[in-house]
């Protein structure tokens, strides 16, 4: 009996030992599982944090800049296409000429503080005003230079100069000389370039008719404007005087003697002087008026005796006579400026050397580079528009529930950077849950050990 009891006790001890060893093994597995889960949780959390940072970095340094650059490039090219479309509308030329004109405008924008679109607007106006295709770039350059260096700007300036050339028959290759003369006179007279041109437009018809050069017409305009004569009144008044002189010279009427007498010449001398140099003859008449008092009369009496009683005409001649020397000096200045043809370039270059102008030119170069990128992107955009238009049609035919799901999905993934950032945040969440599971596993293992110990 005793032997059997001992044997049974031995078997029980063996079973207990085996059970204890099994519990130990289970506890060890729970502990190991807990450690593994905690480690996995930490790894996933680390991945999540890194992904979030990468996503944010991509969004800020890649996604947004790329989108912004692409948008700017496309806009630059779209703006240019629209601007140059106006040029092609008004300018007749071969494919090669139009291509040269387009490149010429772009190149000009890199040398001037005016955008390519602003230059294109002037070129468009030039075509509309009848400037020949081969002369459009030269004309445009003059107008842009005048706009940057004087108060004669934009399409209005272009219109006035083009019309002046049409009236006087000036060669379209000489707009630079005209511009230089206007600037030189504006810099050295008590008037502005815009006022000079406005007066010159009033004098152009009559001046051309009596044989004045473009330089003389513009110089006379500057002199008249400098003594406070308004373009509308003064231009019309002096045009009448010039026409009257020409008629007197051609017909030999009674007015010829009056003009010659005031100018201090015989009728033959005055006729010859007027035919050879109408401007000189006119100035001689003005100087004669200024010396009327020396002859025992007055300018007003002389004009009255000539039958020149119209208020505006008489006022203009009297003002001119009081500054007769100014007319000679201004005519000489304008003639010299026409020959030298440097005043406009010098004036414009001074403006272009300023920091403000240099910054604008740098911006123009950057925009030109953006246009080059836009040239490549625009076909993609156009193709995309076709696809989008097709998708819009298909989207419209979807059920309301499907549209809602698509919209919800679209908002989750607007760009690569944000998507990666979202994945990172999800991973961080998963990592936290996994670490919690690891903690629970370890706790279960400790609890099991405690229970076995108590047992």
CSV table of N, CA, C and O in Angstrom, one decimal, residues 4-76:
chain,number,residue,atom,x,y,z
A,4,UNK,N,2.4,1.8,-3.3
A,4,UNK,CA,1.5,2.3,-4.3
A,4,UNK,C,1.2,3.8,-4.1
A,4,UNK,O,1.2,4.6,-5.1
A,5,UNK,N,1.1,4.2,-2.8
A,5,UNK,CA,0.9,5.6,-2.5
A,5,UNK,C,2.1,6.5,-3.0
A,5,UNK,O,2.0,7.5,-3.5
A,6,UNK,N,3.3,5.9,-2.7
A,6,UNK,CA,4.5,6.6,-3.1
A,6,UNK,C,4.6,6.8,-4.7
A,6,UNK,O,5.0,7.8,-5.2
A,7,UNK,N,4.2,5.7,-5.3
A,7,UNK,CA,4.2,5.7,-6.8
A,7,UNK,C,3.2,6.8,-7.3
A,7,UNK,O,3.5,7.5,-8.3
A,8,UNK,N,2.0,6.8,-6.7
A,8,UNK,CA,1.0,7.7,-7.1
A,8,UNK,C,1.4,9.2,-6.9
A,8,UNK,O,1.2,10.1,-7.7
A,9,UNK,N,2.1,9.4,-5.7
A,9,UNK,CA,2.6,10.7,-5.4
A,9,UNK,C,3.7,11.2,-6.4
A,9,UNK,O,3.7,12.3,-6.8
A,10,UNK,N,4.5,10.2,-6.8
A,10,UNK,CA,5.5,10.5,-7.8
A,10,UNK,C,4.9,10.9,-9.1
A,10,UNK,O,5.4,11.9,-9.7
A,11,UNK,N,3.8,10.2,-9.5
A,11,UNK,CA,3.2,10.6,-10.7
A,11,UNK,C,2.5,12.0,-10.7
A,11,UNK,O,2.6,12.8,-11.6
A,12,UNK,N,2.0,12.3,-9.5
A,12,UNK,CA,1.3,13.6,-9.4
A,12,UNK,C,2.4,14.7,-9.4
A,12,UNK,O,2.2,15.8,-10.1
A,13,UNK,N,3.5,14.4,-8.7
A,13,UNK,CA,4.6,15.4,-8.8
A,13,UNK,C,5.1,15.7,-10.2
A,13,UNK,O,5.4,16.8,-10.6
A,14,UNK,N,5.2,14.5,-10.9
A,14,UNK,CA,5.7,14.6,-12.3
A,14,UNK,C,4.7,15.4,-13.1
A,14,UNK,O,5.1,16.3,-14.0
A,15,UNK,N,3.4,15.2,-12.9
A,15,UNK,CA,2.4,16.0,-13.7
A,15,UNK,C,2.4,17.5,-13.3
A,15,UNK,O,2.3,18.3,-14.2
A,16,UNK,N,2.6,17.7,-12.0
A,16,UNK,CA,2.7,19.1,-11.6
A,16,UNK,C,3.9,19.8,-12.2
A,16,UNK,O,3.8,21.0,-12.6
A,17,UNK,N,5.0,19.1,-12.2
A,17,UNK,CA,6.2,19.7,-12.8
A,17,UNK,C,6.0,20.0,-14.3
A,17,UNK,O,6.4,21.0,-14.8
A,18,UNK,N,5.3,19.0,-14.9
A,18,UNK,CA,5.1,19.2,-16.4
A,18,UNK,C,4.1,20.4,-16.6
A,18,UNK,O,4.4,21.2,-17.5
A,19,UNK,N,3.1,20.5,-15.7
A,19,UNK,CA,2.2,21.6,-15.9
A,19,UNK,C,2.9,22.9,-15.6
A,19,UNK,O,2.6,23.9,-16.3
A,20,UNK,N,3.7,22.9,-14.6
A,20,UNK,CA,4.5,24.1,-14.3
A,20,UNK,C,5.4,24.6,-15.4
A,20,UNK,O,5.5,25.7,-15.7
A,21,UNK,N,6.0,23.5,-16.0
A,21,UNK,CA,6.9,23.9,-17.1
A,21,UNK,C,6.1,24.4,-18.3
A,21,UNK,O,6.5,25.3,-19.0
A,22,UNK,N,4.9,23.9,-18.5
A,22,UNK,CA,4.0,24.3,-19.6
A,22,UNK,C,3.6,25.8,-19.4
A,22,UNK,O,3.5,26.6,-20.3
A,23,UNK,N,3.2,26.0,-18.1
A,23,UNK,CA,2.8,27.4,-17.7
A,23,UNK,C,4.0,28.4,-18.0
A,23,UNK,O,3.8,29.5,-18.4
A,24,UNK,N,5.2,27.9,-17.6
A,24,UNK,CA,6.3,28.8,-17.8
A,24,UNK,C,6.5,29.1,-19.3
A,24,UNK,O,6.9,30.2,-19.7
A,25,UNK,N,6.3,28.0,-20.1
A,25,UNK,CA,6.5,28.2,-21.5
A,25,UNK,C,5.4,29.2,-22.1
A,25,UNK,O,5.7,30.0,-22.9
A,26,UNK,N,4.2,29.0,-21.6
A,26,UNK,CA,3.1,29.9,-22.0
A,26,UNK,C,3.4,31.4,-21.6
A,26,UNK,O,3.2,32.3,-22.4
A,27,UNK,N,3.8,31.5,-20.4
A,27,UNK,CA,4.1,32.8,-19.9
A,27,UNK,C,5.2,33.5,-20.7
A,27,UNK,O,5.2,34.7,-21.1
A,28,UNK,N,6.2,32.6,-21.1
A,28,UNK,CA,7.3,33.1,-21.9
A,28,UNK,C,6.8,33.6,-23.3
A,28,UNK,O,7.2,34.6,-23.8
A,29,UNK,N,5.8,32.8,-23.8
A,29,UNK,CA,5.3,33.1,-25.2
A,29,UNK,C,4.5,34.4,-25.1
A,29,UNK,O,4.6,35.3,-26.0
A,30,UNK,N,3.7,34.6,-24.0
A,30,UNK,CA,3.0,35.9,-23.9
A,30,UNK,C,3.9,37.0,-23.8
A,30,UNK,O,3.7,38.1,-24.4
A,31,UNK,N,5.0,36.8,-23.0
A,31,UNK,CA,6.0,37.9,-22.9
A,31,UNK,C,6.6,38.2,-24.2
A,31,UNK,O,6.8,39.4,-24.6
A,32,UNK,N,7.0,37.1,-24.9
A,32,UNK,CA,7.7,37.3,-26.2
A,32,UNK,C,6.7,38.0,-27.2
A,32,UNK,O,7.1,38.9,-27.9
A,33,UNK,N,5.5,37.6,-27.2
A,33,UNK,CA,4.5,38.2,-28.1
A,33,UNK,C,4.3,39.7,-27.7
A,33,UNK,O,4.2,40.5,-28.6
A,34,UNK,N,4.3,40.0,-26.4
A,34,UNK,CA,4.1,41.4,-26.0
A,34,UNK,C,5.3,42.2,-26.5
A,34,UNK,O,5.1,43.3,-27.0
A,35,UNK,N,6.5,41.6,-26.3
A,35,UNK,CA,7.7,42.4,-26.7
A,35,UNK,C,7.7,42.6,-28.2
A,35,UNK,O,8.1,43.7,-28.7
A,36,UNK,N,7.3,41.6,-29.0
A,36,UNK,CA,7.3,41.7,-30.4
A,36,UNK,C,6.3,42.7,-30.9
A,36,UNK,O,6.6,43.5,-31.8
A,37,UNK,N,5.1,42.7,-30.3
A,37,UNK,CA,4.1,43.6,-30.6
A,37,UNK,C,4.5,45.0,-30.3
A,37,UNK,O,4.3,46.0,-31.1
A,38,UNK,N,5.1,45.2,-29.1
A,38,UNK,CA,5.6,46.5,-28.8
A,38,UNK,C,6.6,47.1,-29.8
A,38,UNK,O,6.6,48.2,-30.2
A,39,UNK,N,7.6,46.1,-30.1
A,39,UNK,CA,8.6,46.5,-31.1
A,39,UNK,C,8.0,46.9,-32.4
A,39,UNK,O,8.4,47.9,-33.1
A,40,UNK,N,7.1,46.0,-32.8
A,40,UNK,CA,6.4,46.3,-34.1
A,40,UNK,C,5.6,47.6,-34.1
A,40,UNK,O,5.7,48.4,-35.0
A,41,UNK,N,5.0,47.8,-32.9
A,41,UNK,CA,4.3,49.1,-32.8
A,41,UNK,C,5.2,50.3,-32.9
A,41,UNK,O,4.9,51.3,-33.5
A,42,UNK,N,6.3,50.2,-32.2
A,42,UNK,CA,7.3,51.3,-32.3
A,42,UNK,C,7.8,51.5,-33.7
A,42,UNK,O,7.9,52.7,-34.2
A,43,UNK,N,8.1,50.4,-34.4
A,43,UNK,CA,8.6,50.5,-35.8
A,43,UNK,C,7.5,51.2,-36.7
A,43,UNK,O,7.8,52.1,-37.5
A,44,UNK,N,6.3,50.7,-36.5
A,44,UNK,CA,5.2,51.3,-37.3
A,44,UNK,C,5.0,52.8,-37.0
A,44,UNK,O,4.8,53.6,-37.9
A,45,UNK,N,5.1,53.1,-35.7
A,45,UNK,CA,4.9,54.5,-35.3
A,45,UNK,C,6.1,55.4,-35.9
A,45,UNK,O,5.8,56.5,-36.4
A,46,UNK,N,7.3,54.8,-35.9
A,46,UNK,CA,8.4,55.5,-36.4
A,46,UNK,C,8.2,55.8,-37.9
A,46,UNK,O,8.5,56.8,-38.5
A,47,UNK,N,7.7,54.7,-38.6
A,47,UNK,CA,7.4,54.8,-40.0
A,47,UNK,C,6.4,55.9,-40.3
A,47,UNK,O,6.5,56.7,-41.2
A,48,UNK,N,5.4,55.9,-39.4
A,48,UNK,CA,4.3,56.9,-39.6
A,48,UNK,C,4.8,58.3,-39.4
A,48,UNK,O,4.5,59.2,-40.2
A,49,UNK,N,5.7,58.5,-38.4
A,49,UNK,CA,6.2,59.8,-38.2
A,49,UNK,C,7.1,60.3,-39.4
A,49,UNK,O,7.0,61.4,-39.9
A,50,UNK,N,7.9,59.4,-39.9
A,50,UNK,CA,8.8,59.7,-41.0
A,50,UNK,C,7.9,60.0,-42.3
A,50,UNK,O,8.2,60.9,-43.0
A,51,UNK,N,6.9,59.1,-42.5
A,51,UNK,CA,6.0,59.3,-43.6
A,51,UNK,C,5.3,60.7,-43.6
A,51,UNK,O,5.1,61.3,-44.6
A,52,UNK,N,4.9,61.0,-42.4
A,52,UNK,CA,4.2,62.3,-42.2
A,52,UNK,C,5.1,63.4,-42.6
A,52,UNK,O,4.7,64.4,-43.3
A,53,UNK,N,6.4,63.4,-42.1
A,53,UNK,CA,7.3,64.4,-42.4
A,53,UNK,C,7.6,64.4,-43.9
A,53,UNK,O,7.7,65.5,-44.5
A,54,UNK,N,7.8,63.2,-44.5
A,54,UNK,CA,8.1,63.2,-45.9
A,54,UNK,C,6.9,63.7,-46.7
A,54,UNK,O,7.1,64.5,-47.7
A,55,UNK,N,5.7,63.4,-46.3
A,55,UNK,CA,4.5,63.9,-47.0
A,55,UNK,C,4.4,65.4,-46.9
A,55,UNK,O,4.1,66.1,-47.9
A,56,UNK,N,4.7,65.9,-45.7
A,56,UNK,CA,4.6,67.4,-45.6
A,56,UNK,C,5.7,68.0,-46.4
A,56,UNK,O,5.5,69.1,-47.0
A,57,UNK,N,6.9,67.4,-46.4
A,57,UNK,CA,8.0,68.0,-47.1
A,57,UNK,C,7.7,68.0,-48.6
A,57,UNK,O,8.0,68.9,-49.4
A,58,UNK,N,7.2,66.9,-49.1
A,58,UNK,CA,6.9,66.8,-50.5
A,58,UNK,C,5.8,67.8,-50.9
A,58,UNK,O,5.9,68.4,-52.0
A,59,UNK,N,4.8,68.0,-50.1
A,59,UNK,CA,3.8,69.0,-50.3
A,59,UNK,C,4.4,70.4,-50.5
A,59,UNK,O,4.0,71.1,-51.4
A,60,UNK,N,5.3,70.7,-49.5
A,60,UNK,CA,5.8,72.1,-49.5
A,60,UNK,C,6.9,72.3,-50.5
A,60,UNK,O,6.9,73.3,-51.1
A,61,UNK,N,7.8,71.3,-50.7
A,61,UNK,CA,9.0,71.5,-51.5
A,61,UNK,C,8.8,71.0,-52.9
A,61,UNK,O,9.6,71.3,-53.8
A,62,UNK,N,7.9,70.1,-53.2
A,62,UNK,CA,7.7,69.5,-54.5
A,62,UNK,C,6.4,69.8,-55.1
A,62,UNK,O,6.2,70.4,-56.1
A,63,UNK,N,5.3,69.3,-54.4
A,63,UNK,CA,4.0,69.4,-55.0
A,63,UNK,C,3.6,70.8,-55.2
A,63,UNK,O,3.3,71.1,-56.4
A,64,UNK,N,3.6,71.6,-54.2
A,64,UNK,CA,3.2,73.0,-54.4
A,64,UNK,C,4.0,73.8,-55.3
A,64,UNK,O,3.5,74.5,-56.2
A,65,UNK,N,5.4,73.8,-55.2
A,65,UNK,CA,6.2,74.5,-56.2
A,65,UNK,C,6.0,74.0,-57.6
A,65,UNK,O,6.0,74.8,-58.5
A,66,UNK,N,5.9,72.7,-57.8
A,66,UNK,CA,5.7,72.2,-59.2
A,66,UNK,C,4.4,72.7,-59.7
A,66,UNK,O,4.3,73.1,-60.9
A,67,UNK,N,3.4,72.6,-58.9
A,67,UNK,CA,2.1,73.1,-59.4
A,67,UNK,C,2.1,74.5,-59.7
A,67,UNK,O,1.6,75.0,-60.7
A,68,UNK,N,2.7,75.3,-58.8
A,68,UNK,CA,2.8,76.8,-59.0
A,68,UNK,C,3.6,77.1,-60.2
A,68,UNK,O,3.2,78.0,-61.0
A,69,UNK,N,4.8,76.4,-60.4
A,69,UNK,CA,5.6,76.6,-61.6
A,69,UNK,C,4.8,76.3,-62.9
A,69,UNK,O,4.8,77.0,-63.9
A,70,UNK,N,4.2,75.2,-62.9
A,70,UNK,CA,3.4,74.8,-64.0
A,70,UNK,C,2.3,75.8,-64.3
A,70,UNK,O,2.1,76.1,-65.5
A,71,UNK,N,1.6,76.2,-63.3
A,71,UNK,CA,0.5,77.2,-63.5
A,71,UNK,C,1.1,78.5,-64.0
A,71,UNK,O,0.5,79.0,-65.0
A,72,UNK,N,2.2,79.0,-63.5
A,72,UNK,CA,2.8,80.2,-64.0
A,72,UNK,C,3.2,80.1,-65.4
A,72,UNK,O,3.1,81.0,-66.2
A,73,UNK,N,3.8,78.9,-65.8
A,73,UNK,CA,4.3,78.7,-67.1
A,73,UNK,C,3.2,78.7,-68.1
A,73,UNK,O,3.2,79.3,-69.2
A,74,UNK,N,2.1,78.0,-67.7
A,74,UNK,CA,1.0,77.9,-68.6
A,74,UNK,C,0.3,79.3,-68.8
A,74,UNK,O,0.0,79.7,-69.9
A,75,UNK,N,0.2,80.0,-67.7
A,75,UNK,CA,-0.4,81.4,-67.8
A,75,UNK,C,0.4,82.3,-68.6
A,75,UNK,O,-0.1,83.1,-69.4
A,76,UNK,N,1.8,82.2,-68.5
A,76,UNK,CA,2.6,83.1,-69.3
A,76,UNK,C,2.4,82.8,-70.8
A,76,UNK,O,2.4,83.7,-71.6
